[in-house]
mmCIF file of C-alpha atoms in Angstrom:
data_model
loop_
_atom_site.group_PDB
_atom_site.id
_atom_site.type_symbol
_atom_site.label_atom_id
_atom_site.label_comp_id
_atom_site.label_asym_id
_atom_site.label_seq_id
_atom_site.Cartn_x
_atom_site.Cartn_y
_atom_site.Cartn_z
ATOM 1 C CA MET A 40 0.000 0.000 0.000
ATOM 2 C CA MET A 41 2.768 2.437 0.976
ATOM 3 C CA ALA A 42 4.923 1.330 -1.966
ATOM 4 C CA ALA A 43 2.098 2.195 -4.377
ATOM 5 C CA ARG A 44 2.193 5.885 -3.442
ATOM 6 C CA SER A 45 3.158 8.388 -6.132
ATOM 7 C CA ILE A 46 5.878 10.986 -5.582
ATOM 8 C CA GLU A 47 3.182 13.651 -5.187
ATOM 9 C CA GLN A 48 1.408 11.571 -2.545
ATOM 10 C CA GLU A 49 4.673 11.046 -0.666
ATOM 11 C CA GLU A 50 5.358 14.788 -0.665
ATOM 12 C CA ALA A 51 1.810 15.570 0.468
ATOM 13 C CA SER A 52 2.151 13.011 3.264
ATOM 14 C CA GLU A 53 5.390 14.620 4.464
ATOM 15 C CA VAL A 54 3.777 18.077 4.460
ATOM 16 C CA ALA A 55 0.776 16.756 6.408
ATOM 17 C CA SER A 56 3.048 15.036 8.933
ATOM 18 C CA GLU A 57 5.028 18.235 9.501
ATOM 19 C CA ARG A 58 1.828 20.248 9.993
ATOM 20 C CA LEU A 59 0.527 17.640 12.429
ATOM 21 C CA HIS A 60 3.700 17.913 14.498
ATOM 22 C CA GLN A 61 3.617 21.701 14.378
ATOM 23 C CA VAL A 62 0.087 21.723 15.802
ATOM 24 C CA VAL A 63 0.820 19.072 18.449
ATOM 25 C CA ASN A 64 3.961 20.836 19.616
ATOM 26 C CA ALA A 65 2.235 24.232 19.604
ATOM 27 C CA LEU A 66 -0.275 22.736 22.059
ATOM 28 C CA VAL A 67 2.606 21.399 24.155
ATOM 29 C CA THR A 68 4.309 24.797 24.162
ATOM 30 C CA GLY A 69 1.097 26.622 25.042
ATOM 31 C CA SER A 70 0.580 24.423 28.112
ATOM 32 C CA ILE A 71 3.969 25.307 29.662
ATOM 33 C CA HIS A 72 3.919 28.329 31.968
ATOM 34 C CA GLU A 73 7.655 28.702 32.579
ATOM 35 C CA GLN A 74 9.779 28.525 29.453
ATOM 36 C CA ALA A 75 13.162 29.115 31.115
ATOM 37 C CA PRO A 76 13.114 27.859 34.737
ATOM 38 C CA LYS A 77 15.894 28.916 37.065
ATOM 39 C CA GLY A 78 18.813 26.485 37.141
ATOM 40 C CA TYR A 79 17.954 24.770 33.868
ATOM 41 C CA ARG A 80 21.059 23.951 31.793
ATOM 42 C CA GLY A 81 19.465 22.212 28.820
ATOM 43 C CA ASP A 82 19.537 18.572 30.014
ATOM 44 C CA ILE A 83 16.734 16.368 28.688
ATOM 45 C CA VAL A 84 15.342 12.851 29.002
ATOM 46 C CA ALA A 85 13.577 11.091 26.114
ATOM 47 C CA ASP A 86 11.559 7.905 25.728
ATOM 48 C CA GLU A 87 9.012 6.325 23.416
ATOM 49 C CA THR A 88 5.622 5.106 24.605
ATOM 50 C CA ILE A 89 3.484 2.782 22.489
ATOM 51 C CA ILE A 90 -0.185 3.779 22.443
ATOM 52 C CA ASP A 91 -2.488 0.980 21.288
ATOM 53 C CA LEU A 92 -5.280 2.048 18.937
ATOM 54 C CA ALA A 93 -6.719 -1.385 18.157
ATOM 55 C CA GLY A 94 -6.075 -4.800 19.660
ATOM 56 C CA GLN A 95 -5.141 -8.042 17.959
ATOM 57 C CA SER A 96 -7.771 -9.584 15.717
ATOM 58 C CA THR A 97 -7.887 -12.358 13.130
ATOM 59 C CA GLY A 98 -6.858 -11.057 9.723
ATOM 60 C CA LEU A 99 -5.479 -7.769 11.042
ATOM 61 C CA GLY A 100 -2.319 -6.448 9.388
ATOM 62 C CA SER A 101 -0.688 -3.934 7.036
ATOM 63 C CA ARG A 102 -0.649 -5.996 3.829
ATOM 64 C CA ASP A 103 -3.220 -5.522 1.072
ATOM 65 C CA THR A 104 -4.787 -8.890 1.947
ATOM 66 C CA LYS A 105 -5.221 -7.946 5.612
ATOM 67 C CA ARG A 106 -7.796 -5.839 7.408
ATOM 68 C CA ARG A 107 -6.472 -2.588 8.824
ATOM 69 C CA GLY A 108 -7.372 -1.047 12.169
ATOM 70 C CA ALA A 109 -9.926 1.732 12.503
ATOM 71 C CA ALA A 110 -7.180 4.309 13.137
ATOM 72 C CA TYR A 111 -5.425 4.927 9.807
ATOM 73 C CA SER A 112 -2.415 6.553 11.468
ATOM 74 C CA GLY A 113 -1.478 3.404 13.378
ATOM 75 C CA THR A 114 0.885 0.597 12.386
ATOM 76 C CA TYR A 115 0.537 -3.112 13.104
ATOM 77 C CA TYR A 116 3.125 -4.546 15.515
ATOM 78 C CA ILE A 117 3.806 -7.612 17.634
ATOM 79 C CA ARG A 118 6.133 -7.968 20.620
ATOM 80 C CA ASP A 119 8.307 -11.106 20.650
ATOM 81 C CA ARG A 120 7.851 -13.297 23.736
ATOM 82 C CA GLU A 121 11.554 -14.243 23.865
ATOM 83 C CA ASP A 122 13.409 -10.926 23.653
ATOM 84 C CA HIS A 123 10.518 -8.398 23.744
ATOM 85 C CA SER A 124 11.616 -6.936 20.389
ATOM 86 C CA LEU A 125 9.032 -5.368 18.066
ATOM 87 C CA HIS A 126 8.137 -6.657 14.590
ATOM 88 C CA SER A 127 5.585 -5.845 11.884
ATOM 89 C CA GLU A 128 4.713 -9.510 11.217
ATOM 90 C CA LEU A 129 4.351 -12.527 13.487
ATOM 91 C CA GLY A 130 6.060 -15.131 11.290
ATOM 92 C CA ASN A 131 7.301 -18.013 13.468
ATOM 93 C CA ARG A 132 7.526 -15.867 16.586
ATOM 94 C CA ARG A 133 5.505 -16.218 19.746
ATOM 95 C CA SER A 134 4.084 -12.878 20.763
ATOM 96 C CA THR A 135 3.156 -11.439 24.130
ATOM 97 C CA LYS A 136 1.288 -8.445 22.764
ATOM 98 C CA GLY A 137 0.314 -6.858 19.476
ATOM 99 C CA GLY A 138 -2.154 -4.744 17.566
ATOM 100 C CA VAL A 139 -2.299 -1.401 15.793
ATOM 101 C CA ALA A 140 -0.525 1.442 17.558
ATOM 102 C CA VAL A 141 1.500 4.639 17.329
ATOM 103 C CA GLY A 142 4.799 5.370 19.032
ATOM 104 C CA ILE A 143 4.925 8.671 20.928
ATOM 105 C CA THR A 144 8.449 9.976 21.539
ATOM 106 C CA ALA A 145 8.548 12.667 24.218
ATOM 107 C CA VAL A 146 11.415 14.928 25.265
ATOM 108 C CA CYS A 147 11.306 16.096 28.873
ATOM 109 C CA ARG A 148 13.515 18.751 30.460
ATOM 110 C CA VAL A 149 15.203 17.927 33.768
ATOM 111 C CA GLY A 150 17.728 19.435 36.137
ATOM 112 C CA PRO A 151 21.485 18.767 36.039
ATOM 113 C CA PRO A 152 23.113 15.617 37.474
ATOM 114 C CA ARG A 153 22.724 15.284 41.260
ATOM 115 C CA ALA A 154 19.886 17.812 41.111
ATOM 116 C CA VAL A 155 17.563 16.271 38.515
ATOM 117 C CA TYR A 156 14.363 17.403 40.255
ATOM 118 C CA SER A 157 15.571 20.968 40.802
ATOM 119 C CA VAL A 158 13.792 21.671 37.514
ATOM 120 C CA ALA A 159 10.191 20.530 37.158
ATOM 121 C CA PRO A 160 10.107 17.648 34.616
ATOM 122 C CA VAL A 161 7.922 18.931 31.781
ATOM 123 C CA ILE A 162 7.442 17.480 28.283
ATOM 124 C CA THR A 163 8.730 20.033 25.772
ATOM 125 C CA GLY A 164 8.753 18.148 22.455
ATOM 126 C CA ILE A 165 6.741 15.313 20.897
ATOM 127 C CA SER A 166 6.983 13.129 17.802
ATOM 128 C CA ILE A 167 4.378 10.647 16.533
ATOM 129 C CA ASP A 168 5.666 7.658 14.564
ATOM 130 C CA LYS A 169 5.129 3.941 14.071
ATOM 131 C CA PRO A 170 5.769 1.868 17.229
ATOM 132 C CA SER A 171 9.374 0.857 17.850
ATOM 133 C CA SER A 172 11.848 0.100 20.620
ATOM 134 C CA GLY A 173 13.320 3.552 20.068
ATOM 135 C CA SER A 174 12.957 5.640 16.908
ATOM 136 C CA VAL A 175 15.977 7.811 16.083
ATOM 137 C CA PRO A 176 14.020 9.916 13.516
ATOM 138 C CA GLY A 177 11.266 10.348 16.107
ATOM 139 C CA LEU A 178 13.781 11.372 18.754
ATOM 140 C CA THR A 179 15.442 13.805 16.342
ATOM 141 C CA ARG A 180 12.097 15.410 15.488
ATOM 142 C CA ALA A 181 11.060 15.747 19.146
ATOM 143 C CA ILE A 182 14.404 17.394 19.953
ATOM 144 C CA ARG A 183 13.990 19.744 16.979
ATOM 145 C CA PHE A 184 10.661 21.015 18.278
ATOM 146 C CA HIS A 185 12.099 21.275 21.799
ATOM 147 C CA GLN A 186 14.761 23.590 20.382
ATOM 148 C CA GLU A 187 12.606 25.501 17.880
ATOM 149 C CA ASN A 188 10.006 26.332 20.530
ATOM 150 C CA GLY A 189 12.565 27.990 22.788
ATOM 151 C CA PHE A 190 13.194 25.370 25.484
ATOM 152 C CA ASP A 191 16.871 24.771 24.715
ATOM 153 C CA GLN A 192 18.208 26.960 27.531
ATOM 154 C CA ARG A 193 21.799 25.765 27.415
ATOM 155 C CA ILE A 194 24.613 27.772 28.967
ATOM 156 C CA GLN A 195 26.965 29.438 26.513
ATOM 157 C CA ARG A 196 30.521 28.075 26.722
ATOM 158 C CA GLY A 197 29.320 25.439 29.189
ATOM 159 C CA ARG A 198 29.277 21.668 28.833
ATOM 160 C CA LEU A 199 27.055 20.011 26.271
ATOM 161 C CA PRO A 200 23.561 19.341 27.649
ATOM 162 C CA LEU A 201 22.922 15.690 28.500
ATOM 163 C CA LEU A 202 20.329 13.487 26.814
ATOM 164 C CA THR A 203 19.373 10.385 28.793
ATOM 165 C CA VAL A 204 17.650 7.465 27.040
ATOM 166 C CA ASP A 205 17.120 3.759 27.689
ATOM 167 C CA MET A 206 18.752 0.761 26.001
ATOM 168 C CA GLY A 207 16.309 0.847 23.084
ATOM 169 C CA TYR A 208 18.435 3.447 21.311
ATOM 170 C CA ASN A 209 21.934 2.027 21.842
ATOM 171 C CA ASN A 210 22.179 -0.112 18.711
ATOM 172 C CA LYS A 211 20.256 2.163 16.356
ATOM 173 C CA GLN A 212 21.991 3.565 13.291
ATOM 174 C CA HIS A 213 22.864 7.270 13.355
ATOM 175 C CA PHE A 214 21.898 7.650 17.041
ATOM 176 C CA ASN A 215 25.185 9.231 18.124
ATOM 177 C CA ASP A 216 25.510 11.233 14.899
ATOM 178 C CA GLU A 217 22.065 12.809 15.289
ATOM 179 C CA LEU A 218 22.631 13.619 18.959
ATOM 180 C CA LEU A 219 25.989 15.244 18.392
ATOM 181 C CA ALA A 220 24.555 17.215 15.458
ATOM 182 C CA ALA A 221 21.805 18.497 17.767
ATOM 183 C CA GLY A 222 24.414 19.403 20.390
ATOM 184 C CA TYR A 223 23.843 16.783 23.106
ATOM 185 C CA ALA A 224 26.035 14.331 24.987
ATOM 186 C CA PRO A 225 24.242 10.953 25.280
ATOM 187 C CA VAL A 226 23.841 9.138 28.592
ATOM 188 C CA VAL A 227 22.833 5.520 27.920
ATOM 189 C CA ARG A 228 22.627 2.115 29.592
ATOM 190 C CA TYR A 229 24.043 -1.153 28.323
ATOM 191 C CA PRO A 230 22.991 -4.727 29.177
ATOM 192 C CA GLN A 231 24.760 -6.352 32.108
ATOM 193 C CA THR A 232 25.804 -9.256 29.850
ATOM 194 C CA GLY A 233 26.158 -10.010 26.176
ATOM 195 C CA GLY A 234 27.926 -6.853 25.063
ATOM 196 C CA PRO A 235 31.218 -5.014 25.219
ATOM 197 C CA PHE A 236 30.004 -2.944 28.174
ATOM 198 C CA SER A 237 29.099 -4.618 31.449
ATOM 199 C CA HIS A 238 28.058 -1.581 33.474
ATOM 200 C CA PRO A 239 25.867 1.457 32.880
ATOM 201 C CA THR A 240 27.687 4.535 31.679
ATOM 202 C CA PRO A 241 28.030 7.346 34.248
#
């Protein structure tokens, strides 16, 4: 279905998506009373939350031969029982959960290390995408709106602001490149076993 789109339809979809995010983030900005709280140095936390729009049902899916959910903006997903990873098709996997959903990536401002709650944690940027374990494009978009709407209160000539995320982003392509381009130092966690790092990063 997506592959059958014309170039004009793709461009129109991108314009509509950008307008959607402009409206959503304008609502976010309008709900925040204090744009530059005292003591804020630009540190942020980000995470993706999967919002289910329709549950699992026989014949439900994204292919032309499948029935789609009532919410056209959602994407079909299943969560693997073994490693909890997300997939668009069941295949031979055993799932613990699935359905049609969207992934909401939210950026939240926080205080500096050792004083995280000195700044009220408030969501300052949002991106709406297909569900994933951590969308780098979604994170990049949420950070962009956080910055464009005036919440990037970093100190000039100070350290890079910190961005803290969970393990879902560690192995994603372009994660570090996008963060450094946006001007953030990543703070991430690694599994206790099975990788080159055995302890969380400071």
